[in-house]
Coordinates of N, CA and C in Angstrom, one line a residue:
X1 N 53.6 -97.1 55.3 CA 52.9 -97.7 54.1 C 53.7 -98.9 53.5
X2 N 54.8 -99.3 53.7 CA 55.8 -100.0 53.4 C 55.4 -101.5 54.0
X3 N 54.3 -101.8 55.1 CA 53.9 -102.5 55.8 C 52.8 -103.2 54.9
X4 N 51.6 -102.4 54.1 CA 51.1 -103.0 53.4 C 51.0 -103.9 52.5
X5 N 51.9 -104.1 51.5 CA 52.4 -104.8 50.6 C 52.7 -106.7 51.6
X6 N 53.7 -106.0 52.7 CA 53.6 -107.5 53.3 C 52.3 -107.9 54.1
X7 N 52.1 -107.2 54.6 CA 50.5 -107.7 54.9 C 49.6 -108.2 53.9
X8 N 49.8 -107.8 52.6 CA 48.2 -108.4 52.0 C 49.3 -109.4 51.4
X9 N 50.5 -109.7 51.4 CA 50.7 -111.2 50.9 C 51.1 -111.9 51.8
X10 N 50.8 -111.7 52.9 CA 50.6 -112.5 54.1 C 49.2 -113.2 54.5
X11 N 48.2 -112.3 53.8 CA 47.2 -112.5 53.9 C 46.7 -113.6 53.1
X12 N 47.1 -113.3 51.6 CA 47.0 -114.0 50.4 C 48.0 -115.1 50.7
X13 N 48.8 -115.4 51.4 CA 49.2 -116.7 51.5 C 48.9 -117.6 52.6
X14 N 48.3 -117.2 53.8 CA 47.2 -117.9 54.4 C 46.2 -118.1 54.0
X15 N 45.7 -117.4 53.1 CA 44.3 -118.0 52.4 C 44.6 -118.9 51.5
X16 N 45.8 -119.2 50.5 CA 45.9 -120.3 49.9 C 46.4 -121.2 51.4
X17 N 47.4 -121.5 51.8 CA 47.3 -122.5 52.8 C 46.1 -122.9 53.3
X18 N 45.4 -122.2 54.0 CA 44.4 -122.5 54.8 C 42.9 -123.0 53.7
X19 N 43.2 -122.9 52.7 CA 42.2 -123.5 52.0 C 42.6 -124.8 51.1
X20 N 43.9 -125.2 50.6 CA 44.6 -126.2 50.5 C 44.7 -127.1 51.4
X21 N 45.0 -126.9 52.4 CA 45.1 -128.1 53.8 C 44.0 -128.6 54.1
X22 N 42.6 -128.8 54.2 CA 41.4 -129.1 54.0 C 40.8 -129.7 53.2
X23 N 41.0 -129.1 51.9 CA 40.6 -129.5 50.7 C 41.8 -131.0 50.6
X24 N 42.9 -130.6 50.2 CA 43.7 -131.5 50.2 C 44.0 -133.2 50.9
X25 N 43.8 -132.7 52.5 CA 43.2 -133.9 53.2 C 42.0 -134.6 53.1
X26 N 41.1 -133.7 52.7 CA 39.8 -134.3 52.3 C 39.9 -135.4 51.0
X27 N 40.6 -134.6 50.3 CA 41.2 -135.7 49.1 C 42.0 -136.4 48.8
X28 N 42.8 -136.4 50.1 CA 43.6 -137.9 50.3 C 42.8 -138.8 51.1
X29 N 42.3 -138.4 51.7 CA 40.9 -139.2 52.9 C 40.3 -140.4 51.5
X30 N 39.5 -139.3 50.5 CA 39.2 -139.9 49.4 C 39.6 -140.9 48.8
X31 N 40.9 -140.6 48.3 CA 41.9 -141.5 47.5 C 42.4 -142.8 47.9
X32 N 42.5 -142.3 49.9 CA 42.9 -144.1 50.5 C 41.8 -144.9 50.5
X33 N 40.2 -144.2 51.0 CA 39.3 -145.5 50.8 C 39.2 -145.8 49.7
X34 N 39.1 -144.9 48.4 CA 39.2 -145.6 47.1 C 40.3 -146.9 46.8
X35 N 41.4 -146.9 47.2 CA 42.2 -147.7 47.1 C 42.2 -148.8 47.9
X36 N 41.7 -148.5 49.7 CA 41.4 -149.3 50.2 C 39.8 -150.5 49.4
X37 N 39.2 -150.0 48.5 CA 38.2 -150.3 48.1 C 38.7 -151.5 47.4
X38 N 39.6 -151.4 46.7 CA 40.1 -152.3 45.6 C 41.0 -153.2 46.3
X39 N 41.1 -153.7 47.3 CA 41.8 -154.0 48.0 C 40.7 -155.7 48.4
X40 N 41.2 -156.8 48.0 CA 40.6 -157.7 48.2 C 40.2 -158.1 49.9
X41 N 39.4 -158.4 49.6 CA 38.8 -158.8 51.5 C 38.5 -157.0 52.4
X42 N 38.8 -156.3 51.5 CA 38.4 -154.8 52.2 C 37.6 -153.8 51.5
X43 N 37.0 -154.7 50.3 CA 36.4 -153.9 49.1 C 34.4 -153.2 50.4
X44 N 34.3 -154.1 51.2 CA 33.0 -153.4 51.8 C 33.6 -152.0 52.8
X45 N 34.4 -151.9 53.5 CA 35.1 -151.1 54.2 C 35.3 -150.1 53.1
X46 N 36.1 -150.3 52.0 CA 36.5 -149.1 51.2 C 35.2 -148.5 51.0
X47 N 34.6 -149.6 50.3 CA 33.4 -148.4 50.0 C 32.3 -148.0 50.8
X48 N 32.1 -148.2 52.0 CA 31.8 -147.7 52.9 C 32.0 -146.4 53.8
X49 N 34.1 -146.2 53.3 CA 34.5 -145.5 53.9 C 34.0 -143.9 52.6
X50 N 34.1 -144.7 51.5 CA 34.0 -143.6 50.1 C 32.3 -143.3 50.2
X51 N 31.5 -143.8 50.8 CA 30.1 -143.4 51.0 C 29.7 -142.5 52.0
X52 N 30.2 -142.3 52.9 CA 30.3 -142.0 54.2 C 30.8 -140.1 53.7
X53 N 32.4 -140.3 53.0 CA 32.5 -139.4 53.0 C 32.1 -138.3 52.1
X54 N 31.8 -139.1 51.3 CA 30.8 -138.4 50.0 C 29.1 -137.8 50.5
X55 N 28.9 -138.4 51.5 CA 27.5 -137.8 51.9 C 28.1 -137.0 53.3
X56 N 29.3 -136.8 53.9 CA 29.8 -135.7 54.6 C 30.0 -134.6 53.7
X57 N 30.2 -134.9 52.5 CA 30.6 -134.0 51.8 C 29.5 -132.8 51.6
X58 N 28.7 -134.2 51.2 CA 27.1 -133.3 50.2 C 26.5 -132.5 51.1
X59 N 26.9 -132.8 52.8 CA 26.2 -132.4 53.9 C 26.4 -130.8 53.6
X60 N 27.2 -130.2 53.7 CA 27.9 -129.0 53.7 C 27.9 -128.0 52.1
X61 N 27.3 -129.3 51.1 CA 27.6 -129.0 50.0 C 25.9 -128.5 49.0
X62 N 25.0 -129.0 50.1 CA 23.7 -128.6 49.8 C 23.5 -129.9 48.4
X63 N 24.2 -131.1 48.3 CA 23.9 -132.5 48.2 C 25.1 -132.6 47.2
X64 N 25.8 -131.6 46.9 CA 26.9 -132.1 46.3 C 28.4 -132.1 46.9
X65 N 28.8 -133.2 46.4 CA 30.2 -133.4 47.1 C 31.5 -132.3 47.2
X66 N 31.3 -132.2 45.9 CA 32.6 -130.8 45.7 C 32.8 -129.5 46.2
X67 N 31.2 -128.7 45.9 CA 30.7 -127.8 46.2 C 31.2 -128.2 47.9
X68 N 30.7 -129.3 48.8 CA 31.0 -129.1 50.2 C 32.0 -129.0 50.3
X69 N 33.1 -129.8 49.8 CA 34.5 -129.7 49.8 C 35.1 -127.9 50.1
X70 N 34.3 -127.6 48.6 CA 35.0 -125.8 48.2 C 34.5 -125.0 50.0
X71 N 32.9 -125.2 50.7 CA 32.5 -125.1 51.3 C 33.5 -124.9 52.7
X72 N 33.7 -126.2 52.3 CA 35.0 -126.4 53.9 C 36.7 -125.7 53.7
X73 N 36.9 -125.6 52.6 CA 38.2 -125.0 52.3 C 38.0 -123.6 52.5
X74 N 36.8 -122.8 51.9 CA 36.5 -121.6 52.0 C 36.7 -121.0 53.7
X75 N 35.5 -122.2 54.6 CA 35.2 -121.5 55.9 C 37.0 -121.4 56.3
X76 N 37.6 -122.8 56.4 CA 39.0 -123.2 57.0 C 40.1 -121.2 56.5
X77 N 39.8 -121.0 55.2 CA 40.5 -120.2 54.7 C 40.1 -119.1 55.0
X78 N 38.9 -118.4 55.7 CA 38.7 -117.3 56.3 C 38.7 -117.2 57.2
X79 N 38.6 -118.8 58.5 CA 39.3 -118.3 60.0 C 41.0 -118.5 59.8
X80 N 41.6 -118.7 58.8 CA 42.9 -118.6 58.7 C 43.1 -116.8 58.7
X81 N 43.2 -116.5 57.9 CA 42.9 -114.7 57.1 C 42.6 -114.2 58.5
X82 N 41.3 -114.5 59.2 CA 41.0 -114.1 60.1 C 42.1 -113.9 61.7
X83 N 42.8 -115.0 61.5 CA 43.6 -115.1 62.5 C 44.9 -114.8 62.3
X84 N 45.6 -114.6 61.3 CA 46.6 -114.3 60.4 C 46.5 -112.2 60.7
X85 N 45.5 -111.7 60.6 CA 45.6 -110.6 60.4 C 45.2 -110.0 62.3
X86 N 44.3 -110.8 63.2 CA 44.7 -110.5 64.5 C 45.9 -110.4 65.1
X87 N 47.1 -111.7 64.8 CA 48.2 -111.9 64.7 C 49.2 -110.6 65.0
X88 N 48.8 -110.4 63.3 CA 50.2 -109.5 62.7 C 49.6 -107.5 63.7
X89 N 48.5 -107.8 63.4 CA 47.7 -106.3 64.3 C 48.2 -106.4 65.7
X90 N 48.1 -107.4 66.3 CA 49.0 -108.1 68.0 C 50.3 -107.8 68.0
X91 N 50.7 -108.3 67.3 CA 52.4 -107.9 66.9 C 52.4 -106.8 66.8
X92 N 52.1 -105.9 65.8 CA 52.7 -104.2 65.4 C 52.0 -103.7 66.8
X93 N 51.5 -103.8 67.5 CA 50.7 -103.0 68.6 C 51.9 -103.8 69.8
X94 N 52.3 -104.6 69.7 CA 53.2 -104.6 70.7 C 54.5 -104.5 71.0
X95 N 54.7 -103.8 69.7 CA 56.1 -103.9 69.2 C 56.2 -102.8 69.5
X96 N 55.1 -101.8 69.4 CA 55.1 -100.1 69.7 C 55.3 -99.7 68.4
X97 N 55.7 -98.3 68.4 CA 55.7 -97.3 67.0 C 57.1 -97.5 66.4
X98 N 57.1 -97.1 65.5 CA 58.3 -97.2 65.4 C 58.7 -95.8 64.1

């Protein structure tokens, strides 16, 4: 029983990772073409690049941007969980009893 405690904050801490790293790149992705936007002689590029991903977004988000964002962090954060807990079940089964 001693095992459970680390497993479910093993758990709980792949699901923040795994749903941070997604979200997060998604909104640095964001932030460069915005910047690239303002950027003289690259202002059609930026916002091109900011349109592009804003309707990638809405794809996933049922037409809203954020909502797809949360969408993609969520899925990312349950094949994390998911594979995080195969893992550690792989391991104690082959470590034997103890």
């Amino acid at each position: 029983m001693n095992r459970f405690p680390h497993f479910l904050r093993s758990l709980l801490l792949t699901s923040l990772l795994s749903f941070a790293v997604p979200t997060l790149t998604l909104a640095g992705g964001f932030v460069m073409a915005s910047a690239i936007a303002h950027l003289p002689g690259l202002t059609n590029l930026g916002q091109s690049a900011v349109k592009q991903l804003l309707q990638f977004l809405s794809t996933f988000g049922s037409g809203h941007p954020l909502q797809g964002a949360i969408v993609i962090g969520l899925t990312c954060s349950v094949v994390g969980v998911l594979f995080d807990a195969y893992a550690l079940s792989r391991y104690q089964n082959l470590r034997g009893p103890e």
